[in-house]
Tab-separated table of N, CA, C and O in Angstrom:
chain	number	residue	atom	x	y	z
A	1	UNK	N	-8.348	34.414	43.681
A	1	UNK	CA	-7.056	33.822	43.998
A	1	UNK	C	-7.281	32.372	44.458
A	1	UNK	O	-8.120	32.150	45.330
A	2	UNK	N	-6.448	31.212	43.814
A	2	UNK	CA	-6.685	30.241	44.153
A	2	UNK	C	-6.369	29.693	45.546
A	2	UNK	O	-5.529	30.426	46.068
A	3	UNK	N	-6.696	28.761	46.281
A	3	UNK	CA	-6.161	28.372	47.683
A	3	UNK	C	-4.713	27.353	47.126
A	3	UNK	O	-4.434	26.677	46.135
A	4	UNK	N	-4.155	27.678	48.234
A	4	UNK	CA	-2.749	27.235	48.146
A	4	UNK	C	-3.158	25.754	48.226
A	4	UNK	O	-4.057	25.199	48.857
A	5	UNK	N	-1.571	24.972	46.816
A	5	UNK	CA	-1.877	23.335	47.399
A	5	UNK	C	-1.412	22.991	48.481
A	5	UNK	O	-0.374	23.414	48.990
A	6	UNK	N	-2.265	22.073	48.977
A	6	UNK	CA	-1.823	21.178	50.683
A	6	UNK	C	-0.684	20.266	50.175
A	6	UNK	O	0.393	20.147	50.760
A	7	UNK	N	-1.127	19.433	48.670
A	7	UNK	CA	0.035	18.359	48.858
A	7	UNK	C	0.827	18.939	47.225
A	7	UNK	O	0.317	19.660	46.367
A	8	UNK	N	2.110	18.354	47.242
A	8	UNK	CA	2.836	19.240	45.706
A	8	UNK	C	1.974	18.219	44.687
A	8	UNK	O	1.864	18.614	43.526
A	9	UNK	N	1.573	17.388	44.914
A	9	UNK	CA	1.655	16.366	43.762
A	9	UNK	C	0.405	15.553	43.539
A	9	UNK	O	0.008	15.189	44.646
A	10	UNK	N	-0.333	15.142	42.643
A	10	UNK	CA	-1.343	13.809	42.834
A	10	UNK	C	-0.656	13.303	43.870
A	10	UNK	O	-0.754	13.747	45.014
A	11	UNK	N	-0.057	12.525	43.595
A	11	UNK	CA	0.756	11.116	44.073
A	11	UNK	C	0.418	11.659	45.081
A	11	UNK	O	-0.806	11.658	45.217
A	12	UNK	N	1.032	12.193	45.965
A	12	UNK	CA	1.502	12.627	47.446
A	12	UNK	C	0.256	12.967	48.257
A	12	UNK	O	0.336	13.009	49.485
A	13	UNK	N	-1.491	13.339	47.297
A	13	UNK	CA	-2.212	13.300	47.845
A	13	UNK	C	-2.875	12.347	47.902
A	13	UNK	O	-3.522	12.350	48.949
A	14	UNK	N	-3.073	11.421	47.239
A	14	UNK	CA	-3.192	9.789	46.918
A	14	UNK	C	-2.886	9.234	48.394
A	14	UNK	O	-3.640	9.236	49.367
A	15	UNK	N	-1.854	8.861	48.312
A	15	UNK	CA	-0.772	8.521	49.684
A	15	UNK	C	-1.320	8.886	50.573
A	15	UNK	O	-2.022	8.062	51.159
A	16	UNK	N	-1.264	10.140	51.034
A	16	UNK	CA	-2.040	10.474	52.029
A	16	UNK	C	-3.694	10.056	52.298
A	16	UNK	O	-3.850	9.226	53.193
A	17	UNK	N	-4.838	10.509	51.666
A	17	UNK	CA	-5.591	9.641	51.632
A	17	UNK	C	-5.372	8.103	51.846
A	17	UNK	O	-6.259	7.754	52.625
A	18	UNK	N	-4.689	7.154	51.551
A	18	UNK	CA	-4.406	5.993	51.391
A	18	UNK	C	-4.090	5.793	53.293
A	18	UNK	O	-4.538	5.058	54.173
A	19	UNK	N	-3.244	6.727	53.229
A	19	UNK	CA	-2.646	6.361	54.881
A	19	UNK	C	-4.111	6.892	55.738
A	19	UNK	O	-4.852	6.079	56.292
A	20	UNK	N	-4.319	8.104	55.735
A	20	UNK	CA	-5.640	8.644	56.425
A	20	UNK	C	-6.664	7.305	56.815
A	20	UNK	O	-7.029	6.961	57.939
A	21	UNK	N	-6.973	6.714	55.572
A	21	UNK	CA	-8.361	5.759	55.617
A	21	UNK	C	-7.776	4.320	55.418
A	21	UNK	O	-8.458	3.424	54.920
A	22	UNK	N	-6.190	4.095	55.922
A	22	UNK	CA	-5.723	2.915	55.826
A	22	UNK	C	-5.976	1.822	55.135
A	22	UNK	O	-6.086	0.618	55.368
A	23	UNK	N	-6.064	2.753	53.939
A	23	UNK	CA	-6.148	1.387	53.057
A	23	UNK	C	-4.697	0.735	52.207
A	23	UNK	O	-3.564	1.112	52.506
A	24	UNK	N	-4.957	-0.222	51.195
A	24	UNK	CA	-3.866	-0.604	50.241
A	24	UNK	C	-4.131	-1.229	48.994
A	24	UNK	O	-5.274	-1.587	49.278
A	25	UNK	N	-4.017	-1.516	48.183
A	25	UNK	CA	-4.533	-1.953	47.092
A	25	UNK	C	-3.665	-3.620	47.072
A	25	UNK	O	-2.705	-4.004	47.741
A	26	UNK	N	-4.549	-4.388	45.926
A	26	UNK	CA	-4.767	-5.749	45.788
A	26	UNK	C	-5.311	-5.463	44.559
A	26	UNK	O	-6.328	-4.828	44.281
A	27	UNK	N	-3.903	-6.422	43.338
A	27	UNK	CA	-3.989	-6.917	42.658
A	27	UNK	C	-4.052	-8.415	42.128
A	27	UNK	O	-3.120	-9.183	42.369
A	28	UNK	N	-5.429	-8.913	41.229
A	28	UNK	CA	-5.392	-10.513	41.319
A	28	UNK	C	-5.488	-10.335	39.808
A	28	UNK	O	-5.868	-9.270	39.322
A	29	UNK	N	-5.193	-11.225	39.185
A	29	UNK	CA	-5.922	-11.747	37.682
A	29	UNK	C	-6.663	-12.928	37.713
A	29	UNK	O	-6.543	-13.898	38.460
A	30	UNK	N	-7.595	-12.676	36.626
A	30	UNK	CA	-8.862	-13.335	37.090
A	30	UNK	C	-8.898	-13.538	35.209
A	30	UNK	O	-8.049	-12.897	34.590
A	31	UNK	N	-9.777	-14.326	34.492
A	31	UNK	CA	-10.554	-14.495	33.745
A	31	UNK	C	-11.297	-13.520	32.939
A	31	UNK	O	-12.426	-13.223	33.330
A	32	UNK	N	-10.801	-12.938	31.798
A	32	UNK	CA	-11.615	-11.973	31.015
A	32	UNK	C	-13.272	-11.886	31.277
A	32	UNK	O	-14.035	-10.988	31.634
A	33	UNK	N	-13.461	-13.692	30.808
A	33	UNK	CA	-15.123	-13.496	30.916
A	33	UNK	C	-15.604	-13.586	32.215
A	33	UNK	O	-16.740	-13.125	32.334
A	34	UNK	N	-15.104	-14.033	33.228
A	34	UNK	CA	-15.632	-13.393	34.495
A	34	UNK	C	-15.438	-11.869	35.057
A	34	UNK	O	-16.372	-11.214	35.519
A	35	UNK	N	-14.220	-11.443	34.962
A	35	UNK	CA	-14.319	-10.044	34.651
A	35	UNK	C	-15.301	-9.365	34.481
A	35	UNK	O	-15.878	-8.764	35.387
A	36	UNK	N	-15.774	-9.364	32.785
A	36	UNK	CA	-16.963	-8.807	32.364
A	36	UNK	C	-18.387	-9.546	33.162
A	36	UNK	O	-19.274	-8.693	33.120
A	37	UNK	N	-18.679	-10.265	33.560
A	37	UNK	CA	-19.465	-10.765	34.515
A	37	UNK	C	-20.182	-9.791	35.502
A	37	UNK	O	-21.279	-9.252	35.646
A	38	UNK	N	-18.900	-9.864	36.128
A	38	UNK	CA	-18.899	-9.016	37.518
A	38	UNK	C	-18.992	-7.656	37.331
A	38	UNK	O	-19.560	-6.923	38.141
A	39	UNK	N	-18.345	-7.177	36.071
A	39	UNK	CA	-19.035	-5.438	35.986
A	39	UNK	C	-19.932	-5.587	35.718
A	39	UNK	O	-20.483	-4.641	36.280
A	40	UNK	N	-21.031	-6.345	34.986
A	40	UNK	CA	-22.346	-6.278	34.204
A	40	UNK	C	-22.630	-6.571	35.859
A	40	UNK	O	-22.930	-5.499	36.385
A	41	UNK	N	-22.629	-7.589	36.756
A	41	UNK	CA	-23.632	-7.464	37.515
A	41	UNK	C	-23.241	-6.198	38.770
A	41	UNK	O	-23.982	-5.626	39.569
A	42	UNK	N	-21.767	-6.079	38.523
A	42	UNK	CA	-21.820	-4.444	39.547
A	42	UNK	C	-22.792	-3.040	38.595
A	42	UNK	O	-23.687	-2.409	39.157
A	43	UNK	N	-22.539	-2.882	37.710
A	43	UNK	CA	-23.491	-2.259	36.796
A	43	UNK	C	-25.427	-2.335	37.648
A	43	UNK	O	-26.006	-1.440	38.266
A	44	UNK	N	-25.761	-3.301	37.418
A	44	UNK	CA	-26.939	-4.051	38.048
A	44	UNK	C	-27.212	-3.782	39.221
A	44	UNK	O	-28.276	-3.217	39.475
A	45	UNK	N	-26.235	-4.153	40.307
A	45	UNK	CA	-26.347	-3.581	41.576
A	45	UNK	C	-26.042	-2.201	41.430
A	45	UNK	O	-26.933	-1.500	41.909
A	46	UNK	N	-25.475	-1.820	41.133
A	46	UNK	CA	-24.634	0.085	41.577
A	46	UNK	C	-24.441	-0.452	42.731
A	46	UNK	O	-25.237	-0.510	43.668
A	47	UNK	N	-22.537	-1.162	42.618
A	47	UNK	CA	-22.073	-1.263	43.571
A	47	UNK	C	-20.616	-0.980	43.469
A	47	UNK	O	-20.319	-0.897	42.277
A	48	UNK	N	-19.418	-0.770	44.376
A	48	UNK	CA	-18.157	-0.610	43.427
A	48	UNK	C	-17.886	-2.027	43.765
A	48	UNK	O	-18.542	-2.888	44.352
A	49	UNK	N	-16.581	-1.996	43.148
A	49	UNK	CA	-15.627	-3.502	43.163
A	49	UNK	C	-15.065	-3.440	44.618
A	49	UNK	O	-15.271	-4.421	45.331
A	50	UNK	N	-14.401	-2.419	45.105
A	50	UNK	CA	-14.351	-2.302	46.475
A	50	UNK	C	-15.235	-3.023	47.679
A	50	UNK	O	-14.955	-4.082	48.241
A	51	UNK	N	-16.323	-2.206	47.911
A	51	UNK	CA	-17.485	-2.904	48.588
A	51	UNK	C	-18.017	-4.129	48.714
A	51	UNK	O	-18.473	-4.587	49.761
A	52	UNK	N	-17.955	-4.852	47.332
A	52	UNK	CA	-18.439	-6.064	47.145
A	52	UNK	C	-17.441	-6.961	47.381
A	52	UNK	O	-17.672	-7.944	48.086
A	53	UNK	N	-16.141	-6.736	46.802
A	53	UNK	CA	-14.856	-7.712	47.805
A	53	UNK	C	-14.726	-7.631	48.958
A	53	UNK	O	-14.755	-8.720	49.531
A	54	UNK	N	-14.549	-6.528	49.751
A	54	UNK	CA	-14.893	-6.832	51.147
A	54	UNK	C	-15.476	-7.447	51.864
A	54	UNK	O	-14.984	-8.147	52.749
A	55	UNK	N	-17.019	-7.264	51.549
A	55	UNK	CA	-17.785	-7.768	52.217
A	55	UNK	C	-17.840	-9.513	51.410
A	55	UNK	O	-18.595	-10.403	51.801
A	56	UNK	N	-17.193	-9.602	50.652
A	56	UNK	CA	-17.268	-11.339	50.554
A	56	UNK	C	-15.916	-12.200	51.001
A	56	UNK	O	-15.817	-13.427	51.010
A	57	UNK	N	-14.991	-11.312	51.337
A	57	UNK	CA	-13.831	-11.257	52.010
A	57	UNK	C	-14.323	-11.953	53.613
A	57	UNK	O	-14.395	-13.072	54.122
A	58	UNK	N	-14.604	-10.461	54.019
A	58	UNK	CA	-15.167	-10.656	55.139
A	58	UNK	C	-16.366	-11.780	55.564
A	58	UNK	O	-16.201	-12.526	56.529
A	59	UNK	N	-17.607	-11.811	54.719
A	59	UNK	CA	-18.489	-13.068	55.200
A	59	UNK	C	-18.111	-14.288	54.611
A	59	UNK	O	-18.628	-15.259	55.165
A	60	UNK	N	-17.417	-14.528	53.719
A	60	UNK	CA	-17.163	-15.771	53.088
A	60	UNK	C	-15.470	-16.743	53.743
A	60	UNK	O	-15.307	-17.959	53.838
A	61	UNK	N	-14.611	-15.757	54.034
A	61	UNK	CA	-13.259	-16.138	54.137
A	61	UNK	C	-13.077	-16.056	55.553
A	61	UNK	O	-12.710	-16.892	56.379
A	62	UNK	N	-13.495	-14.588	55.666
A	62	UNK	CA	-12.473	-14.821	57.947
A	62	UNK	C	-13.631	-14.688	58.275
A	62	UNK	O	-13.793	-13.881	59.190
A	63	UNK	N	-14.632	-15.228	57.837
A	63	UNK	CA	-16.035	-15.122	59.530
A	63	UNK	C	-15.691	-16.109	60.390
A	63	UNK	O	-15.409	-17.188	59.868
A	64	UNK	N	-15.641	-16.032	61.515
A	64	UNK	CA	-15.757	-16.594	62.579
A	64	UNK	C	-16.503	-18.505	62.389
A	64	UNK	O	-17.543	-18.872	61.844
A	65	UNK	N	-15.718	-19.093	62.907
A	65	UNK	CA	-16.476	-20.754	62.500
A	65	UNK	C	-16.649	-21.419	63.611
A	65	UNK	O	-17.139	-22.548	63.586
């Protein structure tokens, strides 16, 4: 017997997660060939797109001056 769903819907478990770990999404457009750039070198690292904006977010834009 399967376990009962917690949420009715993707969506609604999405959301939740989303609120849980407070996040939000950010959309930019950028340049095809940089695009492909940046996956070939996330590829390279094994890193996500997540992680690596942050942290250049964070050390490049609001560090402390």
């Amino acid at each position: 017997m399967p376990r009962p769903r917690k949420y009715e819907s993707d969506a609604e478990r999405q959301k939740a997660y989303l609120e849980r770990n407070d996040l939000t999404s950010m959309c930019v457009k950028l340049p095809s060939s940089l695009v492909r750039e940046f996956e070939d070198w996330l590829k390279f690292k094994d890193k996500t797109k997540a992680e690596v904006i942050e942290k250049l977010l964070r050390s490049q834009l609001l560090r402390k001056r």
